[in-house]
Amino acid sequence: MNPCVFIVFSLLLLLLETTTATNQLVVVGGGGGGGDGNGVTKKCLDNERHALLLFKAPLQDPFGCLYTWRAEEDDCCKWKGVTCNNKTGHVTELDMSSSCGLEGEISHSLVNLSYLNYLALSSNIFHGTIPSIIGSLSQLRYFDLGFNNLNGTIPMSIGSLTKLRYLNLGHNNLNGAIPRSIGSLTELRMLDLSYNSLYGTIPPEFGNLTNLQHLYLVSVGRCRVEKVEWLSHLSYLKELLMDEISLAKQNHWVDVILRLRKLSYLSLQGCELSHVMYPYSSSFLNSSSSIHTLDFSYNNLTSSMYRWLLPLTNNKLRVLVLSNNMLDGIPKYLGNLCGLTTLILNNNSIVVELRVFLNNLSGCALLSLKTLDVSHNQFTRPLSDEIQILTNLAYLDMSSCNLGPRFPTWIQTLKNLTYLDISNNRISDTIPLDFWDMWPYRLSYMNLSSNNISGKTPDLSSNFDNRSMIDLSSNSFHGPIQHVSSSLRKLNLSRNKFNGGISFLCEIVDGLLEFLDLSSNFLSGRLPNCLWNFKQLVVLNLKDNNLSGRLPPSIASLIELEVLYLYKNNFSGELPLSLKNCTSLSFLNLGANKFSGNAILNQYIDHAIVKWQGDEREFFRSLRLLKSIDLSSNNLTGQIPYQITNLYALISLNLSKNSLIGEIPHNIGQIKQLLTLDLSRNNLSGQIPSSLSKMSLLNDLDMSFNNLSGRIPTSIQLQSFPPSRYDGNAGLCGPPLSRKCLGDEESEATSVNGKSEDDGEDIDEVWGWFYIGGATGFVTGFWIACGALLLNHRGRRAFFHFYDSFKDWVYVKIVVFIANLQRVRHTSFSSKFSF
């Protein structure tokens, strides 16, 4: 047989055997845990299983989402987030979105999942670039990488995913231009590129996305639209959000919007619409739209905009947002919009009578309107108490509207209110007693703060819905706090004149409270021992009162507490060890009290080395998350615990005005994020640790009035503080203090005389080598020149050629030598005077 024929025949036979074996493997082993109807269990393919393991390998998995992804488990179709085809065993879906916290780069191994049609990796911490191999996943229909930390450009290859219907790359750090290849994704229904750092022109090829229904281009970066006409091709578009993309040069853009007959949601915040010369043409004045939500905030629009707003509004409009513009009123045609339920006009320059403003809504909108936000405007003349308005209103936000000085009792006519905000309105009045009984178990939010409302404490136990919020801060309420609803989520009664005890806290029994601020009042007595009712409490602020006694043991129940402010009270006793159970604490301020005993903060910090998955890892419990500690102005004694240096997240530490002794922990410089450090007015001794010089972010330091000694360490920060921050330490010396350290005078005298002995040796050695090199070069050059000149004319020509080259070489060497010599001298000089 011909050898070539034999080889070809053998190869074909081998290929046939391989194909047969592969088909048998698929029949016997594929699938997503399902069957083929004959009871045969299938498994995933080895190469796809291997690709998934490679995808997992570089990732951090803090919540164990990939726990089932184990090499010993040969059926990847059973792994969490993995879906396979029942008949072929190919991986078709990979869903690792939300709540997994996966961190790392996206592996190129995904290219081996060639049958993947669903890929969701959103809401993780993926970083790096989007792999260009993504374009090879030609079967993808759903692709979600939103809410990660990806950077780099969007790969051009993304245009190869021609079957894609859903693409979300929003909420990342992507940069560069938007690739025109996205225009090839003609099957897209949803596209989101929001909240990135892209720049350039929105590609007109977007007009090819004729099946698109949802387009989100909010805060994509520094992007612009050259010609808005491409939008008119998106006839199926339902939602369009293009916030912060300039439309300043887009004349007749309203005409384009009116061509989108199915558009129901339009948001053009911050698009420079006030710069458009001709927003619409007269031919579209009588056109109607199907839009139910319009948002034109942050456009510096004046009331002249109502001319082109008219064709975009009809009875289908439900939500109109015109906040942060320059409007001075509203047109009467808004009152005829019978479908209008929400009108947002906050932060404009409306200076009209509130009565006139409301009269322009005196059509069917008065009945349909449920939400009205006109906060931060300047209405003139308060509204008459007799007027009956907005009978169905549920949400009223009229903060900073100059409603005072009388309390606006007309609010009591709004029987359906669930949300009320009339803060910062210069109200100096008492509240009618029946006001507190108007909305039984209905209010979810009430804010009367930053006025001067007076009167006794109201009954706050019955008006409020589940998980509601009350803010009565910065007023003149007085008397004891009596009854408070157990359904509250937030309660702020700070900066008033409340007095008496706080035993009312024990009435709150179902643990919904997350925020409690009773600061800056005249409250007295003890903190009641019923804090186990507040397991969801995040902020507790009791500062600037007259509370006293020890902290109760039940404070250990505040397991979600992040902020604890007890500053400026009369609390006493030792800090309870149970406080270490508050493992979420970030801000701790116990200053200006009468706490005593040792500074037992070392007992709050547990440290352990745990062997986990073959590696030794350090774990710090309790207060490791603290960002601020203030224990100033107490009676604390003992040493500063060295474990405090394990609080790497700390940005502020104040232990001043206590009776602390001993040395400052030598490795305090480990707290590299520290901005403020105050250890003043204690009895600390020893030297200032040299590790403090590593604190490059430190911008406030006070170590005055201790017993510290030695030289102040050298750093830009430590020498930049005024000398007063080191006063009262008789043994401290060195800059910025005028007191010199021992030996400074001798060093200064030596430096003034010019150089030290070592410096002289270095410079003499340099000059010695200079003389030797110069003499050798001269002798060698002399005889070469003379020999060439005396023997022949070719030598003479060679000499002059050599002379030119040698001259350049010598010049360069001399320049380099002088520069080195100057550097040596400068270094020698600087070393004597550096701090």
mmCIF file of N, CA and C in Angstrom, residues 213-288:
data_model
loop_
_atom_site.group_PDB
_atom_site.id
_atom_site.type_symbol
_atom_site.label_atom_id
_atom_site.label_comp_id
_atom_site.label_asym_id
_atom_site.label_seq_id
_atom_site.Cartn_x
_atom_site.Cartn_y
_atom_site.Cartn_z
ATOM 1 N N GLN A 213 -35.969 48.019 23.953
ATOM 2 C CA GLN A 213 -37.102 48.510 24.738
ATOM 3 C C GLN A 213 -36.669 49.356 25.943
ATOM 4 N N HIS A 214 -35.450 49.115 26.430
ATOM 5 C CA HIS A 214 -34.966 49.820 27.617
ATOM 6 C C HIS A 214 -33.528 50.258 27.354
ATOM 7 N N LEU A 215 -33.287 51.579 27.389
ATOM 8 C CA LEU A 215 -31.954 52.132 27.152
ATOM 9 C C LEU A 215 -31.574 53.021 28.325
ATOM 10 N N TYR A 216 -30.530 52.603 29.063
ATOM 11 C CA TYR A 216 -30.086 53.323 30.247
ATOM 12 C C TYR A 216 -28.667 53.853 30.011
ATOM 13 N N LEU A 217 -28.567 55.163 29.863
ATOM 14 C CA LEU A 217 -27.282 55.829 29.648
ATOM 15 C C LEU A 217 -27.113 56.941 30.680
ATOM 16 N N VAL A 218 -27.297 56.608 31.946
ATOM 17 C CA VAL A 218 -27.247 57.586 33.030
ATOM 18 C C VAL A 218 -25.807 57.734 33.520
ATOM 19 N N SER A 219 -25.290 58.958 33.496
ATOM 20 C CA SER A 219 -23.942 59.236 34.016
ATOM 21 C C SER A 219 -22.908 58.267 33.458
ATOM 22 N N VAL A 220 -22.913 58.107 32.149
ATOM 23 C CA VAL A 220 -21.960 57.179 31.525
ATOM 24 C C VAL A 220 -20.553 57.760 31.504
ATOM 25 N N GLY A 221 -20.403 59.056 31.745
ATOM 26 C CA GLY A 221 -19.104 59.713 31.694
ATOM 27 C C GLY A 221 -19.217 61.009 30.919
ATOM 28 N N ARG A 222 -18.168 61.375 30.206
ATOM 29 C CA ARG A 222 -18.161 62.617 29.417
ATOM 30 C C ARG A 222 -18.568 62.299 27.979
ATOM 31 N N CYS A 223 -19.833 61.981 27.820
ATOM 32 C CA CYS A 223 -20.341 61.607 26.494
ATOM 33 C C CYS A 223 -21.288 62.687 25.966
ATOM 34 N N ARG A 224 -21.439 62.712 24.671
ATOM 35 C CA ARG A 224 -22.309 63.693 24.019
ATOM 36 C C ARG A 224 -23.045 63.015 22.875
ATOM 37 N N VAL A 225 -24.056 63.696 22.383
ATOM 38 C CA VAL A 225 -24.820 63.225 21.226
ATOM 39 C C VAL A 225 -24.569 64.187 20.075
ATOM 40 N N GLU A 226 -24.085 63.657 18.967
ATOM 41 C CA GLU A 226 -23.845 64.515 17.790
ATOM 42 C C GLU A 226 -25.158 64.837 17.081
ATOM 43 N N LYS A 227 -25.950 63.792 16.820
ATOM 44 C CA LYS A 227 -27.263 63.966 16.197
ATOM 45 C C LYS A 227 -28.233 63.013 16.867
ATOM 46 N N VAL A 228 -29.297 63.596 17.390
ATOM 47 C CA VAL A 228 -30.229 62.804 18.178
ATOM 48 C C VAL A 228 -31.191 61.991 17.320
ATOM 49 N N GLU A 229 -31.119 62.149 15.983
ATOM 50 C CA GLU A 229 -32.090 61.497 15.095
ATOM 51 C C GLU A 229 -32.063 59.971 15.181
ATOM 52 N N TRP A 230 -30.911 59.382 15.583
ATOM 53 C CA TRP A 230 -30.855 57.919 15.650
ATOM 54 C C TRP A 230 -31.887 57.357 16.624
ATOM 55 N N LEU A 231 -32.315 58.169 17.593
ATOM 56 C CA LEU A 231 -33.310 57.698 18.550
ATOM 57 C C LEU A 231 -34.650 57.379 17.880
ATOM 58 N N SER A 232 -34.972 58.108 16.816
ATOM 59 C CA SER A 232 -36.286 57.938 16.187
ATOM 60 C C SER A 232 -36.458 56.559 15.568
ATOM 61 N N HIS A 233 -35.362 55.806 15.372
ATOM 62 C CA HIS A 233 -35.463 54.453 14.805
ATOM 63 C C HIS A 233 -35.853 53.407 15.849
ATOM 64 N N LEU A 234 -35.797 53.773 17.131
ATOM 65 C CA LEU A 234 -36.061 52.801 18.203
ATOM 66 C C LEU A 234 -37.553 52.808 18.526
ATOM 67 N N SER A 235 -38.342 52.303 17.605
ATOM 68 C CA SER A 235 -39.799 52.428 17.700
ATOM 69 C C SER A 235 -40.403 51.605 18.828
ATOM 70 N N TYR A 236 -39.654 50.626 19.379
ATOM 71 C CA TYR A 236 -40.183 49.814 20.476
ATOM 72 C C TYR A 236 -39.740 50.328 21.847
ATOM 73 N N LEU A 237 -39.013 51.445 21.877
ATOM 74 C CA LEU A 237 -38.434 51.930 23.122
ATOM 75 C C LEU A 237 -39.516 52.324 24.129
ATOM 76 N N LYS A 238 -39.391 51.791 25.350
ATOM 77 C CA LYS A 238 -40.325 52.101 26.430
ATOM 78 C C LYS A 238 -39.698 53.003 27.492
ATOM 79 N N GLU A 239 -38.402 52.796 27.765
ATOM 80 C CA GLU A 239 -37.718 53.577 28.785
ATOM 81 C C GLU A 239 -36.438 54.163 28.202
ATOM 82 N N LEU A 240 -36.243 55.467 28.405
ATOM 83 C CA LEU A 240 -35.040 56.144 27.933
ATOM 84 C C LEU A 240 -34.515 57.038 29.050
ATOM 85 N N LEU A 241 -33.319 56.714 29.543
ATOM 86 C CA LEU A 241 -32.660 57.507 30.573
ATOM 87 C C LEU A 241 -31.293 57.911 30.044
ATOM 88 N N MET A 242 -31.111 59.222 29.834
ATOM 89 C CA MET A 242 -29.863 59.737 29.276
ATOM 90 C C MET A 242 -29.322 60.871 30.146
ATOM 91 N N ASP A 243 -29.428 60.743 31.449
ATOM 92 C CA ASP A 243 -29.002 61.801 32.365
ATOM 93 C C ASP A 243 -27.530 62.157 32.164
ATOM 94 N N GLU A 244 -27.264 63.476 32.197
ATOM 95 C CA GLU A 244 -25.915 64.043 32.142
ATOM 96 C C GLU A 244 -25.224 63.856 30.786
ATOM 97 N N ILE A 245 -25.986 63.607 29.741
ATOM 98 C CA ILE A 245 -25.449 63.617 28.381
ATOM 99 C C ILE A 245 -25.941 64.900 27.717
ATOM 100 N N SER A 246 -25.025 65.709 27.252
ATOM 101 C CA SER A 246 -25.392 67.028 26.738
ATOM 102 C C SER A 246 -26.230 66.932 25.460
ATOM 103 N N LEU A 247 -27.368 67.641 25.505
ATOM 104 C CA LEU A 247 -28.217 67.791 24.323
ATOM 105 C C LEU A 247 -28.299 69.269 23.918
ATOM 106 N N ALA A 248 -27.274 70.046 24.323
ATOM 107 C CA ALA A 248 -27.321 71.495 24.151
ATOM 108 C C ALA A 248 -27.464 71.921 22.697
ATOM 109 N N LYS A 249 -26.997 71.120 21.744
ATOM 110 C CA LYS A 249 -27.038 71.495 20.330
ATOM 111 C C LYS A 249 -28.082 70.718 19.541
ATOM 112 N N GLN A 250 -28.990 70.052 20.257
ATOM 113 C CA GLN A 250 -29.953 69.187 19.586
ATOM 114 C C GLN A 250 -31.293 69.898 19.389
ATOM 115 N N ASN A 251 -31.381 70.705 18.351
ATOM 116 C CA ASN A 251 -32.651 71.331 18.011
ATOM 117 C C ASN A 251 -33.687 70.277 17.635
ATOM 118 N N HIS A 252 -34.932 70.569 17.950
ATOM 119 C CA HIS A 252 -36.069 69.710 17.612
ATOM 120 C C HIS A 252 -35.970 68.329 18.284
ATOM 121 N N TRP A 253 -35.307 68.246 19.436
ATOM 122 C CA TRP A 253 -35.231 66.959 20.127
ATOM 123 C C TRP A 253 -36.605 66.512 20.618
ATOM 124 N N VAL A 254 -37.501 67.457 20.911
ATOM 125 C CA VAL A 254 -38.849 67.085 21.337
ATOM 126 C C VAL A 254 -39.568 66.346 20.208
ATOM 127 N N ASP A 255 -39.339 66.762 18.958
ATOM 128 C CA ASP A 255 -39.951 66.080 17.817
ATOM 129 C C ASP A 255 -39.537 64.608 17.776
ATOM 130 N N VAL A 256 -38.245 64.368 18.022
ATOM 131 C CA VAL A 256 -37.728 62.990 17.999
ATOM 132 C C VAL A 256 -38.404 62.164 19.085
ATOM 133 N N ILE A 257 -38.537 62.731 20.275
ATOM 134 C CA ILE A 257 -39.164 62.005 21.384
ATOM 135 C C ILE A 257 -40.617 61.667 21.053
ATOM 136 N N LEU A 258 -41.314 62.594 20.418
ATOM 137 C CA LEU A 258 -42.731 62.365 20.106
ATOM 138 C C LEU A 258 -42.918 61.286 19.049
ATOM 139 N N ARG A 259 -41.877 60.950 18.300
ATOM 140 C CA ARG A 259 -41.977 59.848 17.326
ATOM 141 C C ARG A 259 -41.948 58.481 18.013
ATOM 142 N N LEU A 260 -41.491 58.449 19.258
ATOM 143 C CA LEU A 260 -41.393 57.182 19.999
ATOM 144 C C LEU A 260 -42.736 56.914 20.670
ATOM 145 N N ARG A 261 -43.635 56.307 19.935
ATOM 146 C CA ARG A 261 -45.029 56.182 20.376
ATOM 147 C C ARG A 261 -45.205 55.286 21.592
ATOM 148 N N LYS A 262 -44.233 54.387 21.863
ATOM 149 C CA LYS A 262 -44.367 53.475 23.002
ATOM 150 C C LYS A 262 -43.579 53.940 24.223
ATOM 151 N N LEU A 263 -42.914 55.084 24.104
ATOM 152 C CA LEU A 263 -42.098 55.577 25.212
ATOM 153 C C LEU A 263 -42.984 55.970 26.386
ATOM 154 N N SER A 264 -42.678 55.407 27.554
ATOM 155 C CA SER A 264 -43.474 55.708 28.753
ATOM 156 C C SER A 264 -42.649 56.355 29.855
ATOM 157 N N TYR A 265 -41.327 56.226 29.811
ATOM 158 C CA TYR A 265 -40.467 56.774 30.874
ATOM 159 C C TYR A 265 -39.318 57.526 30.225
ATOM 160 N N LEU A 266 -39.188 58.825 30.524
ATOM 161 C CA LEU A 266 -38.133 59.658 29.942
ATOM 162 C C LEU A 266 -37.452 60.457 31.040
ATOM 163 N N SER A 267 -36.132 60.276 31.169
ATOM 164 C CA SER A 267 -35.348 61.029 32.132
ATOM 165 C C SER A 267 -34.170 61.674 31.425
ATOM 166 N N LEU A 268 -34.131 63.008 31.481
ATOM 167 C CA LEU A 268 -33.057 63.791 30.864
ATOM 168 C C LEU A 268 -32.489 64.764 31.894
ATOM 169 N N GLN A 269 -32.107 64.254 33.053
ATOM 170 C CA GLN A 269 -31.522 65.103 34.084
ATOM 171 C C GLN A 269 -30.159 65.636 33.624
ATOM 172 N N GLY A 270 -29.931 66.915 33.873
ATOM 173 C CA GLY A 270 -28.623 67.495 33.619
ATOM 174 C C GLY A 270 -28.150 67.378 32.189
ATOM 175 N N CYS A 271 -29.025 67.576 31.226
ATOM 176 C CA CYS A 271 -28.672 67.444 29.805
ATOM 177 C C CYS A 271 -28.521 68.791 29.104
ATOM 178 N N GLU A 272 -28.450 69.871 29.875
ATOM 179 C CA GLU A 272 -28.275 71.224 29.335
ATOM 180 C C GLU A 272 -29.398 71.610 28.373
ATOM 181 N N LEU A 273 -30.610 71.248 28.734
ATOM 182 C CA LEU A 273 -31.764 71.531 27.864
ATOM 183 C C LEU A 273 -32.026 73.029 27.746
ATOM 184 N N SER A 274 -31.599 73.821 28.716
ATOM 185 C CA SER A 274 -31.854 75.263 28.643
ATOM 186 C C SER A 274 -31.063 75.929 27.520
ATOM 187 N N HIS A 275 -30.050 75.250 26.983
ATOM 188 C CA HIS A 275 -29.233 75.830 25.912
ATOM 189 C C HIS A 275 -29.794 75.560 24.519
ATOM 190 N N VAL A 276 -30.795 74.705 24.440
ATOM 191 C CA VAL A 276 -31.348 74.358 23.125
ATOM 192 C C VAL A 276 -32.148 75.545 22.584
ATOM 193 N N MET A 277 -31.812 75.975 21.359
ATOM 194 C CA MET A 277 -32.466 77.153 20.775
ATOM 195 C C MET A 277 -33.889 76.853 20.322
ATOM 196 N N TYR A 278 -34.073 75.720 19.624
ATOM 197 C CA TYR A 278 -35.384 75.369 19.061
ATOM 198 C C TYR A 278 -35.699 73.922 19.443
ATOM 199 N N PRO A 279 -36.239 73.689 20.633
ATOM 200 C CA PRO A 279 -36.475 72.316 21.098
ATOM 201 C C PRO A 279 -37.522 71.556 20.297
ATOM 202 N N TYR A 280 -38.433 72.265 19.596
ATOM 203 C CA TYR A 280 -39.479 71.555 18.844
ATOM 204 C C TYR A 280 -39.851 72.392 17.625
ATOM 205 N N SER A 281 -40.527 71.740 16.690
ATOM 206 C CA SER A 281 -41.058 72.448 15.524
ATOM 207 C C SER A 281 -42.568 72.560 15.669
ATOM 208 N N SER A 282 -43.151 73.535 14.981
ATOM 209 C CA SER A 282 -44.579 73.808 15.146
ATOM 210 C C SER A 282 -45.448 72.644 14.708
ATOM 211 N N SER A 283 -44.936 71.786 13.824
ATOM 212 C CA SER A 283 -45.745 70.673 13.317
ATOM 213 C C SER A 283 -46.056 69.644 14.390
ATOM 214 N N PHE A 284 -45.315 69.686 15.507
ATOM 215 C CA PHE A 284 -45.533 68.696 16.550
ATOM 216 C C PHE A 284 -46.284 69.251 17.755
ATOM 217 N N LEU A 285 -46.794 70.463 17.627
ATOM 218 C CA LEU A 285 -47.485 71.055 18.759
ATOM 219 C C LEU A 285 -48.721 70.276 19.171
ATOM 220 N N ASN A 286 -49.384 69.657 18.205
ATOM 221 C CA ASN A 286 -50.631 68.942 18.500
ATOM 222 C C ASN A 286 -50.424 67.441 18.671
ATOM 223 N N SER A 287 -49.161 66.997 18.690
ATOM 224 C CA SER A 287 -48.888 65.569 18.855
ATOM 225 C C SER A 287 -49.098 65.173 20.305
ATOM 226 N N SER A 288 -49.428 63.922 20.498
ATOM 227 C CA SER A 288 -49.618 63.408 21.850
ATOM 228 C C SER A 288 -48.569 62.329 22.137
#
